[in-house]
């Protein structure tokens, strides 16, 4: 059996995949695959609307927020957020705590003035406390990435922003892994391929009053107003991905909802971090303890900078035991275990067992 610890595209719940398999050629009694359905048909409309309604229920999304299903991934939203929001004042605040927020800021700078509210961090291993931020009360919005997939940094608080300034969050890699108050945000977005479905769909939750404020140059495909007016059917949506995502939402509902996912995430990540903490420095996680991600656990072996030979041996042993895609991001190296919702506690325990055995066999 293979255990997939990939950072994305990531593991999906096995029972969801089996349901997809069973219905692949005859979806919901239609006689055809969901991949063949017209996105304008009544059969697909039921899938599309149920997916949106289930997400609204899971997060208790207020009635003055719209849920959009768009394409282009998180990278597309780097541009879409700026194009739809920055026109208010021409400037935006960006909290840069990792690779993805840095890329988002760079993209937004093409459409307005970007204010980096933090002094440049030497390493992306922390989230500076908010009293050190330099927020601009004139900003069109404040942007941050709730969980930095590459570096394994996850916010332990929701930022407070000046009155009248909307908060924008990239939640691509921890979406539906813990409860949060949607009403504190202006825009939330998440690429599906981390925690809620296959690659190709991006969920956007946007407050009503922020729709229709886009720059004139905004392409229709990235235009929140156009997407809202057309129920996310402005063009052909990724129908198969939305179908699978809808099944994942139902799976989450059956398994304790978002609160259930949060409890599971805490238990899984504790197993790995406890193993690291109790290894006398053999395993090393560079991230400050209070902002260590529950979703993406990066670590080095042998030293803070890593022992290439030991890490290569560990990855080889993991793969021999069916644990795959544990290699760290190419920009930081090392090991990275991604513990998204579909990864089970038993699977995480298997990785922990390997870590313990490898430590005993290789400690000095």
XYZ file of C-alpha atoms in Angstrom, residues 1 12 31 44 60 79 91 96 103 111 124 129 169 190 197 203 210 227 230 240 243-244 248-249 281 301 340 349 353:
29
model
C 0.000 0.000 0.000
C -7.569 12.275 -1.606
C -25.647 7.331 -18.399
C -24.298 19.101 -13.814
C -21.073 28.702 7.999
C -3.368 38.529 -10.059
C -2.024 50.400 -2.928
C 5.430 38.279 3.357
C 5.206 35.614 -5.241
C -1.211 46.524 -10.872
C 10.978 32.170 6.401
C 3.934 39.565 15.979
C -6.116 35.229 2.877
C -7.855 28.116 -1.899
C -9.818 17.930 -4.515
C -12.466 28.293 -4.381
C -15.947 43.933 -2.791
C -18.000 35.033 -12.277
C -22.724 33.703 -14.136
C -14.723 16.793 -13.048
C -17.562 16.970 -8.857
C -14.717 15.353 -6.893
C -14.738 15.551 -0.541
C -17.006 18.134 1.107
C 18.751 17.202 17.535
C 18.288 14.993 9.401
C -3.578 17.006 4.637
C 2.057 6.754 12.782
C 7.708 4.568 13.357
